[in-house]
Short mmCIF file of C-alpha atoms in Angstrom, two decimals:
data_model
loop_
_atom_site.label_atom_id
_atom_site.label_comp_id
_atom_site.label_asym_id
_atom_site.label_seq_id
_atom_site.Cartn_x
_atom_site.Cartn_y
_atom_site.Cartn_z
CA MET G 1 57.52 -9.60 -8.25
CA ALA G 2 54.34 -7.72 -7.23
CA ARG G 3 53.91 -4.60 -5.63
CA SER G 4 51.72 -4.35 -2.36
CA LYS G 5 48.87 -2.31 -2.51
CA PRO G 6 49.29 1.09 -1.17
CA PHE G 7 47.42 1.86 2.38
CA GLY G 8 43.28 2.06 2.10
CA LEU G 9 43.40 1.57 -1.95
CA ALA G 10 39.61 0.79 -1.87
CA TRP G 11 38.64 3.77 -0.07
CA ARG G 12 41.15 6.31 -1.29
CA SER G 13 40.90 5.34 -5.49
CA SER G 14 36.35 5.33 -3.95
CA THR G 15 34.38 7.55 -6.01
CA LEU G 16 33.02 9.12 -3.23
CA PHE G 17 36.57 9.82 -1.59
CA ILE G 18 37.43 11.26 -5.14
CA VAL G 19 34.45 13.04 -5.30
CA SER G 20 34.71 15.03 -2.22
CA THR G 21 38.45 15.75 -2.62
CA VAL G 22 37.65 17.60 -5.78
CA GLY G 23 34.65 19.66 -3.69
CA ILE G 24 37.36 20.42 -0.60
CA GLY G 25 39.23 21.81 -3.50
CA LEU G 26 37.16 23.92 -5.03
CA PHE G 27 35.55 25.12 -1.50
CA THR G 28 38.94 25.83 -0.45
CA ASP G 29 39.62 27.91 -3.57
CA LEU G 30 36.33 30.07 -3.43
CA PHE G 31 36.14 30.15 0.66
CA LEU G 32 40.11 31.70 0.77
CA TYR G 33 39.39 34.14 -2.25
CA GLY G 34 36.74 35.17 -0.17
CA LEU G 35 38.05 35.53 3.41
CA VAL G 36 40.48 37.56 1.49
CA VAL G 37 38.30 40.23 0.12
CA PRO G 38 36.76 42.03 2.88
CA ILE G 39 40.19 42.27 4.73
CA LEU G 40 41.95 43.70 1.55
CA PRO G 41 41.17 46.97 1.32
CA PHE G 42 42.72 47.17 5.54
CA ILE G 43 46.00 45.24 5.01
CA LEU G 44 46.72 47.51 2.06
CA ALA G 45 45.88 50.35 5.17
CA ASP G 46 47.28 48.92 7.85
CA ARG G 47 50.88 47.19 6.28
CA VAL G 48 51.38 49.13 2.86
CA ASP G 49 50.51 52.52 4.33
CA LEU G 50 48.60 53.74 1.51
CA PRO G 51 46.82 57.14 1.49
CA GLN G 52 43.06 56.31 2.17
CA ASP G 53 42.17 57.61 -1.68
CA LYS G 54 44.30 54.85 -3.45
CA ILE G 55 43.05 52.15 -1.22
CA GLN G 56 40.16 51.43 -3.36
CA SER G 57 41.74 51.04 -7.23
CA HIS G 58 44.42 49.01 -5.49
CA VAL G 59 41.79 46.77 -4.34
CA SER G 60 40.10 46.62 -6.93
CA ALA G 61 44.11 45.59 -8.96
CA LEU G 62 44.08 42.85 -6.90
CA LEU G 63 40.84 41.32 -7.46
CA ALA G 64 41.57 41.71 -10.95
CA ALA G 65 45.16 40.28 -10.93
CA TYR G 66 43.14 37.10 -9.40
CA ALA G 67 40.81 37.17 -11.75
CA GLY G 68 43.08 37.64 -14.80
CA ALA G 69 45.73 35.57 -13.62
CA SER G 70 42.42 32.64 -13.64
CA VAL G 71 41.39 33.40 -17.01
CA LEU G 72 45.73 33.35 -18.69
CA PHE G 73 46.48 29.81 -16.91
CA SER G 74 43.24 27.91 -17.26
CA PRO G 75 44.10 27.02 -21.22
CA PRO G 76 47.13 26.02 -20.27
CA ALA G 77 46.01 24.44 -17.41
CA GLY G 78 44.21 22.07 -19.53
CA ILE G 79 46.82 21.48 -21.79
CA ILE G 80 49.01 20.34 -18.84
CA ALA G 81 46.73 17.82 -17.35
CA ASP G 82 45.79 16.53 -20.52
CA ARG G 83 49.85 15.46 -21.52
CA VAL G 84 50.67 13.77 -18.14
CA SER G 85 50.03 10.77 -16.91
CA THR G 86 48.29 11.43 -14.33
CA ARG G 87 45.84 14.17 -12.97
CA ARG G 88 46.59 14.15 -8.94
CA ALA G 89 50.33 15.95 -9.70
CA PRO G 90 48.81 18.73 -10.82
CA PHE G 91 46.51 19.00 -8.42
CA LEU G 92 48.96 19.34 -5.32
CA ILE G 93 50.58 21.77 -7.63
CA GLY G 94 47.18 23.89 -7.47
CA LEU G 95 47.10 23.68 -4.22
CA VAL G 96 51.05 24.68 -2.98
CA ALA G 97 50.16 28.28 -5.42
CA LEU G 98 47.71 28.37 -3.05
CA LEU G 99 49.47 27.83 -0.05
CA ALA G 100 52.24 29.92 -0.77
CA ALA G 101 50.03 32.57 -2.07
CA THR G 102 47.55 32.51 1.51
CA LEU G 103 51.70 32.89 3.35
CA MET G 104 52.42 35.90 1.25
CA LEU G 105 48.57 37.57 1.54
CA PHE G 106 49.72 37.21 5.44
CA LEU G 107 52.64 38.38 5.75
CA GLY G 108 53.31 40.50 2.37
CA GLN G 109 54.46 44.32 2.94
CA SER G 110 54.41 45.67 -0.49
CA VAL G 111 51.92 45.86 -2.97
CA ALA G 112 53.93 43.90 -5.36
CA VAL G 113 53.96 41.58 -3.08
CA LEU G 114 50.44 41.22 -2.73
CA THR G 115 50.02 41.06 -6.26
CA LEU G 116 52.08 38.95 -6.51
CA ALA G 117 50.22 36.51 -3.83
CA ARG G 118 46.91 37.30 -5.91
CA ILE G 119 48.27 35.73 -9.25
CA LEU G 120 49.75 33.44 -7.88
CA GLN G 121 46.08 32.82 -5.96
CA GLY G 122 44.54 33.45 -9.30
CA THR G 123 46.79 30.84 -10.99
CA SER G 124 45.59 27.58 -8.00
CA ALA G 125 41.90 28.55 -9.20
CA ALA G 126 42.93 27.60 -12.76
CA VAL G 127 44.35 24.63 -11.77
CA VAL G 128 42.04 23.12 -9.13
CA TRP G 129 39.24 23.61 -11.21
CA THR G 130 40.75 23.08 -14.35
CA ILE G 131 41.70 19.67 -13.04
CA GLY G 132 39.25 19.25 -11.08
CA LEU G 133 36.14 18.80 -13.04
CA ALA G 134 38.17 16.39 -15.30
CA LEU G 135 38.76 14.58 -12.51
CA VAL G 136 34.92 14.16 -11.89
CA LEU G 137 34.36 13.30 -15.28
CA ASP G 138 36.68 10.96 -15.24
CA THR G 139 35.68 9.16 -12.12
CA VAL G 140 31.93 9.78 -12.69
CA GLY G 141 31.54 9.25 -16.20
CA PRO G 142 28.94 11.68 -18.27
CA GLU G 143 26.23 10.13 -17.17
CA ASN G 144 26.67 10.72 -13.59
CA LEU G 145 28.48 14.59 -14.37
CA GLY G 146 25.43 15.63 -13.63
CA LYS G 147 23.81 15.45 -9.88
CA THR G 148 27.18 15.30 -9.12
CA ILE G 149 28.17 18.90 -10.55
CA GLY G 150 24.82 20.07 -9.49
CA SER G 151 26.00 18.18 -5.52
CA ILE G 152 29.40 19.72 -5.74
CA PHE G 153 28.54 23.80 -6.72
CA GLY G 154 25.62 23.66 -3.80
CA PHE G 155 28.18 22.73 -1.63
CA ILE G 156 31.07 24.84 -2.33
CA SER G 157 28.53 27.89 -2.79
CA ILE G 158 28.10 28.27 1.10
CA GLY G 159 32.30 28.32 0.76
CA GLU G 160 32.06 31.43 -1.49
CA LEU G 161 29.04 33.01 -0.41
CA ALA G 162 29.62 32.66 3.43
CA ALA G 163 33.29 33.34 3.78
CA PRO G 164 33.08 37.46 3.08
CA VAL G 165 30.84 37.72 5.75
CA LEU G 166 32.44 34.62 8.28
CA GLY G 167 36.25 36.75 7.28
CA GLY G 168 34.69 40.91 8.67
CA VAL G 169 33.34 38.77 11.14
CA VAL G 170 36.76 36.94 12.88
CA TYR G 171 38.84 40.00 11.02
CA LYS G 172 36.89 42.27 13.76
CA LYS G 173 36.98 39.70 17.25
CA ALA G 174 40.69 38.64 16.09
CA GLY G 175 42.35 40.00 13.47
CA TYR G 176 44.48 39.26 10.79
CA ALA G 177 45.64 35.70 12.93
CA GLY G 178 42.15 34.47 13.60
CA VAL G 179 41.09 35.09 10.00
CA PHE G 180 44.80 33.38 8.28
CA GLY G 181 44.23 31.19 10.90
CA ILE G 182 41.12 29.96 9.49
CA GLY G 183 42.48 29.30 5.49
CA PHE G 184 45.23 27.51 6.88
CA GLY G 185 43.36 24.67 8.84
CA ILE G 186 41.43 24.44 5.38
CA LEU G 187 44.06 24.40 3.41
CA ALA G 188 45.88 21.77 5.88
CA VAL G 189 42.67 19.57 5.34
CA ASP G 190 42.86 20.08 1.52
CA PHE G 191 46.32 18.99 1.43
CA ILE G 192 45.88 15.66 3.13
CA MET G 193 42.87 14.60 0.84
CA ARG G 194 44.57 15.56 -2.24
CA LEU G 195 47.42 13.55 -1.22
CA LEU G 196 45.74 10.61 -0.34
CA LEU G 197 44.07 10.46 -3.75
CA ILE G 198 44.20 7.72 -5.91
CA GLU G 199 42.90 7.80 -8.81
CA LYS G 200 40.29 5.08 -10.37
CA LYS G 201 42.92 4.19 -13.72
CA SER G 202 45.46 3.69 -11.25
CA ALA G 203 43.64 2.04 -8.38
CA ALA G 204 42.94 -0.60 -11.15
CA GLN G 205 46.97 -1.00 -11.99
CA TRP G 206 46.74 -1.97 -8.41
CA GLU G 207 43.40 -4.60 -8.30
CA ALA G 208 44.34 -7.96 -8.28
CA ALA G 209 40.74 -9.74 -6.72
CA SER G 210 38.44 -11.03 -9.53
CA ASP G 211 36.10 -9.17 -7.22
CA GLU G 212 37.20 -6.11 -7.67
CA SER G 213 38.67 -6.38 -11.17
CA GLN G 214 35.11 -7.17 -11.77
CA ASP G 215 33.81 -3.68 -10.15
CA ASN G 216 36.16 -1.75 -12.00
CA ALA G 217 35.00 -3.10 -15.31
CA GLY G 218 31.22 -1.72 -13.97
CA GLU G 219 33.13 1.44 -13.53
CA GLN G 220 34.54 2.45 -16.46
CA ASP G 221 31.67 0.66 -18.61
CA GLU G 222 29.10 3.54 -16.72
CA ASN G 223 32.08 6.05 -17.99
CA ALA G 224 30.53 5.52 -21.38
CA ALA G 225 28.57 8.29 -22.70
CA PRO G 226 24.67 7.27 -23.07
CA GLU G 227 23.69 6.44 -26.61
CA ASP G 228 21.12 9.41 -26.24
CA ALA G 229 22.66 12.24 -25.00
CA ASP G 230 21.19 14.50 -26.89
CA GLU G 231 17.89 14.86 -29.34
CA GLU G 232 19.45 12.67 -32.51
CA GLU G 233 18.04 9.69 -34.01
CA PRO G 234 19.75 6.46 -33.94
CA LEU G 235 19.27 6.32 -37.65
CA LEU G 236 21.44 9.28 -37.69
CA ARG G 237 24.28 8.02 -35.50
CA LYS G 238 26.66 7.23 -38.17
CA LYS G 239 26.69 10.68 -40.06
CA GLN G 240 26.39 12.06 -35.91
CA GLU G 241 30.51 10.18 -36.38
CA ASP G 242 31.33 11.51 -39.25
CA ASP G 243 29.78 15.11 -38.53
CA TYR G 244 32.48 15.18 -35.50
CA LYS G 245 35.46 13.77 -37.74
CA VAL G 246 38.93 16.40 -37.09
CA PRO G 247 39.68 16.70 -41.35
CA GLU G 248 43.42 15.95 -41.78
CA GLY G 249 46.15 19.21 -42.46
CA GLN G 250 44.90 21.07 -38.88
CA ASN G 251 47.69 23.80 -38.46
CA LYS G 252 50.09 23.76 -35.47
CA ALA G 253 47.50 25.70 -33.25
CA ILE G 254 44.65 23.43 -33.17
CA LYS G 255 47.35 20.11 -33.18
CA SER G 256 48.68 22.01 -29.81
CA PHE G 257 45.81 23.01 -28.43
CA PRO G 258 42.78 20.43 -29.52
CA ILE G 259 39.58 21.75 -28.77
CA LEU G 260 40.10 24.86 -30.75
CA TYR G 261 38.33 22.65 -33.15
CA CYS G 262 35.79 22.15 -31.16
CA LEU G 263 35.16 25.15 -30.66
CA LYS G 264 33.65 25.49 -33.82
CA ASP G 265 30.91 23.66 -33.11
CA PRO G 266 27.70 26.21 -32.14
CA ARG G 267 26.40 23.64 -29.15
CA LEU G 268 29.84 23.91 -27.83
CA LEU G 269 29.91 27.29 -27.40
CA THR G 270 25.84 27.63 -26.73
CA ALA G 271 27.17 25.72 -23.01
CA LEU G 272 30.56 28.27 -22.07
CA LEU G 273 27.83 31.00 -22.67
CA LEU G 274 25.65 29.28 -20.13
CA ALA G 275 29.07 29.05 -18.08
CA PHE G 276 29.58 32.80 -18.52
CA ASN G 277 25.83 33.86 -17.50
CA GLN G 278 25.94 31.62 -14.78
CA ALA G 279 28.79 33.23 -13.53
CA THR G 280 27.52 36.41 -14.44
CA LEU G 281 24.93 35.83 -12.55
CA LEU G 282 26.91 35.05 -9.09
CA ALA G 283 28.86 37.55 -9.45
CA THR G 284 26.17 40.59 -9.92
CA PHE G 285 24.24 38.72 -6.62
CA ASP G 286 27.28 39.22 -4.42
CA ALA G 287 28.32 42.73 -6.10
CA THR G 288 24.50 44.17 -5.04
CA ILE G 289 22.73 42.37 -2.18
CA PRO G 290 24.88 43.73 0.24
CA THR G 291 24.46 47.30 -1.37
CA GLU G 292 20.72 46.91 -2.02
CA ALA G 293 19.98 45.26 1.47
CA GLN G 294 21.80 48.72 3.27
CA GLU G 295 20.18 51.11 0.80
CA LEU G 296 16.49 49.68 2.52
CA PHE G 297 17.02 47.93 5.21
CA GLY G 298 20.26 49.77 7.10
CA PHE G 299 21.66 46.39 7.28
CA ASP G 300 25.24 46.54 7.68
CA SER G 301 27.73 43.99 5.99
CA LEU G 302 26.82 40.62 9.00
CA LYS G 303 22.49 41.66 8.12
CA ALA G 304 23.54 41.70 4.23
CA GLY G 305 25.72 38.28 4.72
CA LEU G 306 22.97 36.31 5.83
CA LEU G 307 20.32 37.27 3.07
CA PHE G 308 22.34 35.08 1.77
CA ILE G 309 21.05 32.52 3.00
CA ALA G 310 18.09 32.60 1.79
CA LEU G 311 20.14 32.82 -1.47
CA VAL G 312 21.97 29.69 -1.06
CA LEU G 313 19.80 27.21 0.75
CA PRO G 314 17.50 26.44 -2.44
CA TYR G 315 20.90 26.01 -4.23
CA LEU G 316 22.33 23.68 -1.82
CA LEU G 317 19.48 21.54 -1.20
CA LEU G 318 17.92 20.93 -4.97
CA GLY G 319 21.25 21.16 -6.38
CA PRO G 320 21.62 17.29 -5.86
CA VAL G 321 18.01 16.88 -7.39
CA ALA G 322 18.68 19.37 -10.78
CA GLY G 323 21.72 17.69 -11.77
CA TRP G 324 19.73 13.85 -11.41
CA LEU G 325 17.26 15.47 -13.25
CA VAL G 326 20.19 17.27 -16.43
CA ASP G 327 21.34 13.25 -16.03
CA ARG G 328 18.30 11.89 -16.84
CA PHE G 329 17.00 13.91 -19.33
CA GLY G 330 19.52 15.34 -21.07
CA PRO G 331 20.87 19.31 -20.38
CA LYS G 332 18.28 21.09 -22.46
CA PRO G 333 14.92 20.96 -20.11
CA ALA G 334 17.23 22.67 -17.46
CA ALA G 335 18.76 25.17 -19.40
CA VAL G 336 15.85 26.42 -21.39
CA LEU G 337 13.29 25.84 -17.67
CA GLY G 338 16.24 27.39 -15.66
CA PHE G 339 16.91 30.43 -17.20
CA GLY G 340 13.38 31.23 -18.73
CA TYR G 341 12.14 31.00 -14.97
CA LEU G 342 14.93 33.46 -13.92
CA VAL G 343 13.41 36.17 -16.00
CA PRO G 344 10.30 36.83 -14.25
CA VAL G 345 11.64 36.28 -10.85
CA LEU G 346 14.73 38.77 -11.43
CA ILE G 347 12.10 41.79 -13.01
CA LEU G 348 10.19 41.27 -9.78
CA LEU G 349 13.04 41.81 -7.65
CA ARG G 350 12.09 45.69 -8.36
CA LEU G 351 9.36 44.87 -5.64
CA ALA G 352 11.22 45.02 -2.54
CA ARG G 353 10.58 48.65 -0.75
CA PRO G 354 12.28 50.29 2.10
CA GLY G 355 10.73 49.37 4.95
CA GLY G 356 10.82 46.94 7.72
CA THR G 357 10.16 43.11 8.81
CA SER G 358 6.99 42.63 5.60
CA GLN G 359 9.63 43.79 2.99
CA ILE G 360 11.98 41.85 4.39
CA VAL G 361 9.56 38.82 4.10
CA ILE G 362 9.65 39.59 0.39
CA TYR G 363 13.05 40.74 -0.21
CA CYS G 364 14.73 36.53 1.16
CA ALA G 365 11.23 34.96 -0.20
CA LEU G 366 12.64 37.08 -3.93
CA LEU G 367 16.07 35.55 -3.25
CA THR G 368 14.72 32.18 -2.10
CA PHE G 369 13.38 31.54 -5.61
CA CYS G 370 16.09 33.02 -7.32
CA GLY G 371 18.37 30.34 -5.95
CA ILE G 372 15.65 27.21 -6.86
CA GLY G 373 16.47 28.96 -10.59
CA LEU G 374 19.86 28.84 -9.98
CA ALA G 375 20.23 25.12 -8.92
CA VAL G 376 18.49 24.16 -12.18
CA ILE G 377 21.27 26.21 -14.28
CA GLY G 378 24.20 24.95 -12.32
CA SER G 379 25.16 21.74 -14.21
CA PRO G 380 23.37 22.20 -17.86
CA SER G 381 26.52 23.80 -18.88
CA VAL G 382 29.25 21.30 -18.02
CA VAL G 383 27.09 18.21 -18.70
CA GLU G 384 26.38 19.54 -22.50
CA ALA G 385 30.27 20.79 -23.77
CA SER G 386 31.24 17.02 -21.59
CA TYR G 387 28.76 15.61 -24.42
CA VAL G 388 29.88 17.59 -26.86
CA VAL G 389 33.48 16.70 -26.50
CA GLN G 390 33.26 13.33 -25.93
CA ARG G 391 31.58 12.94 -29.52
CA TYR G 392 34.82 14.32 -31.08
CA ASP G 393 36.89 12.44 -28.86
CA LYS G 394 35.00 9.26 -29.62
CA ALA G 395 35.53 9.88 -33.82
CA ASN G 396 38.93 10.96 -33.04
CA PRO G 397 40.84 9.02 -30.60
CA GLU G 398 44.26 9.53 -31.99
CA PHE G 399 44.13 13.20 -32.44
CA PHE G 400 42.82 14.14 -29.19
CA GLY G 401 45.30 11.45 -27.36
CA ASP G 402 44.90 9.23 -24.78
CA GLN G 403 43.10 11.04 -22.42
CA GLY G 404 41.25 13.17 -24.03
CA PRO G 405 41.00 17.13 -24.74
CA TYR G 406 38.34 17.11 -21.35
CA ALA G 407 41.02 19.17 -19.27
CA GLN G 408 40.87 21.69 -22.14
CA LEU G 409 37.73 21.74 -22.16
CA TYR G 410 37.59 22.74 -18.64
CA GLY G 411 40.39 24.93 -18.46
CA ILE G 412 38.03 26.14 -21.32
CA ASN G 413 35.11 26.46 -19.01
CA SER G 414 37.20 27.61 -15.97
CA MET G 415 38.11 30.84 -17.87
CA VAL G 416 34.79 31.65 -18.93
CA PHE G 417 33.68 30.93 -15.95
CA SER G 418 36.16 33.40 -14.28
CA ALA G 419 35.59 36.02 -16.89
CA GLY G 420 31.86 35.90 -15.94
CA LEU G 421 32.74 36.42 -12.42
CA THR G 422 34.92 39.44 -13.10
CA LEU G 423 32.59 40.84 -15.60
CA GLY G 424 29.27 40.39 -13.58
CA PRO G 425 30.38 43.23 -11.11
CA LEU G 426 31.60 45.96 -13.45
CA ILE G 427 28.10 45.57 -15.64
CA SER G 428 25.65 44.83 -12.94
CA GLY G 429 27.24 48.01 -10.28
CA GLY G 430 27.17 50.19 -13.41
CA LEU G 431 23.43 49.44 -14.55
CA LYS G 432 23.00 49.41 -10.57
CA ASP G 433 24.31 52.89 -10.41
CA SER G 434 22.90 54.44 -13.75
CA ILE G 435 19.45 52.80 -13.78
CA GLY G 436 18.79 51.61 -10.73
CA TYR G 437 18.00 48.11 -9.25
CA GLY G 438 14.88 47.34 -10.06
CA ASN G 439 16.17 48.55 -14.24
CA MET G 440 19.62 46.56 -13.29
CA ASN G 441 17.92 43.26 -12.77
CA VAL G 442 15.31 43.85 -16.17
CA VAL G 443 18.07 44.05 -18.37
CA VAL G 444 20.31 40.50 -16.18
CA ALA G 445 16.39 38.95 -17.03
CA MET G 446 16.65 40.05 -21.00
CA LEU G 447 20.49 38.37 -20.36
CA CYS G 448 19.10 34.97 -19.22
CA LEU G 449 15.77 35.28 -21.92
CA VAL G 450 18.30 35.30 -24.88
CA THR G 451 19.87 32.25 -22.91
CA ALA G 452 17.12 30.48 -22.96
CA LEU G 453 16.45 30.84 -26.36
CA LEU G 454 19.99 29.61 -27.97
CA SER G 455 19.34 26.61 -25.35
CA VAL G 456 16.24 25.97 -27.52
CA VAL G 457 17.82 25.77 -30.46
CA TYR G 458 21.47 24.94 -30.10
CA ILE G 459 22.17 22.90 -26.32
CA GLY G 460 21.17 19.01 -26.89
CA GLY G 461 21.24 19.33 -30.27
CA LYS G 462 18.71 21.33 -32.53
CA PRO G 463 14.92 20.62 -31.94
CA ARG G 464 13.34 18.28 -34.32
CA PHE G 465 11.81 20.70 -35.36
CA LEU G 466 14.27 22.90 -36.46
CA ARG G 467 16.03 20.04 -37.70
CA GLN G 468 12.71 18.87 -40.42
CA ARG G 469 12.67 22.62 -41.54
CA TRP G 470 16.32 22.99 -41.56
CA THR G 471 16.30 19.46 -44.02
CA ALA G 472 13.12 20.63 -46.39
CA SER G 473 14.67 23.84 -46.99
CA THR G 474 18.11 22.24 -48.45
CA MET G 475 15.61 19.85 -50.41
#
């Protein structure tokens, strides 16, 4: 006897709703992270009664607990997600962990409870980023991944950058209850959307009408990898498939965590480097803009927070466009041009001087130029990594299993991204204190230059002139 369809099957399994749900999930993670950060010192002073000279060290420890948990739990989250029949269940479990973490932060009266809360928050971040990105790939396919990731990253950047300002303002006006009230409200919306979500592969089991079946087939066809995803010539495709074959007799670690075999590929390693450097740049801006604004213009936390509008607005507006260009022309042009463009722009940040309105305008304009660069580099890393791993998956379907290694890939991507968010403030803060803000940005610019050069060589495959030189040297 045929089962009746779930309520709202069409819209609950639609691409728009699934992508929106993932976007809200990622937004919630970053928003709650940023919302709590400004009030951690007050929680430690008011509730835990820590002496003032110990608060900074404990705040740093709590931030490290979040980052450490996110780094450690991202790979296991990917392994689990690739082995279960549906991604929705672990996606919901991740939200339960975030809800528990938020409750513990709201009610916690000891360092141990607050530390456990931050560990749960980091674990939730590992789950939502790993499974969320895998769910997006399942839904839109690799050929639409760039513009989708660009749109999502532009949206969630608002939560990442606005939450600390909002947290500080709301705490000042309404106290802890006001801050956590906002958090619980967003969690409620996130929970409802994740509960309603139906994956496309699950929806296909319910579809009976021929029109709907044809639509699903069309969407599944769209998920096929673009034949010209990189610069390889059509005559080399057979050789490519052989290049991506996994030899027999792999060790136990690789059989348990198959994505490890793919990490020998320089294209994938470079894609992960792009993700690390992207996160490092974002964290560098987060860590240095408020202090530099205070030193240059005497801004308080609210005014310094408003400067982030200049950085975020281009990211929000241009992210989808840049992602579409990645889908259309591949990740290499965006990676090379984006990181290359950021080199002079970062160096020019030294032009801002102490002063009034004119200097504030100069600094905002330079931040806007930086925002344009961040929009361009937002999606190449995820798209390139997906292209590479898909080639391994297609050449070795039995080795990687029915769902492929995509959640494992995004688990590693999340781990690398979290490492960048962790190390970025430490490196940039140390450099700013030792050599100054302008010289710090020169160092970061050189990092972008090296990334752009590596992207020329490896992202999207070696360029033709390097392939021809390599071929000639081996003949």
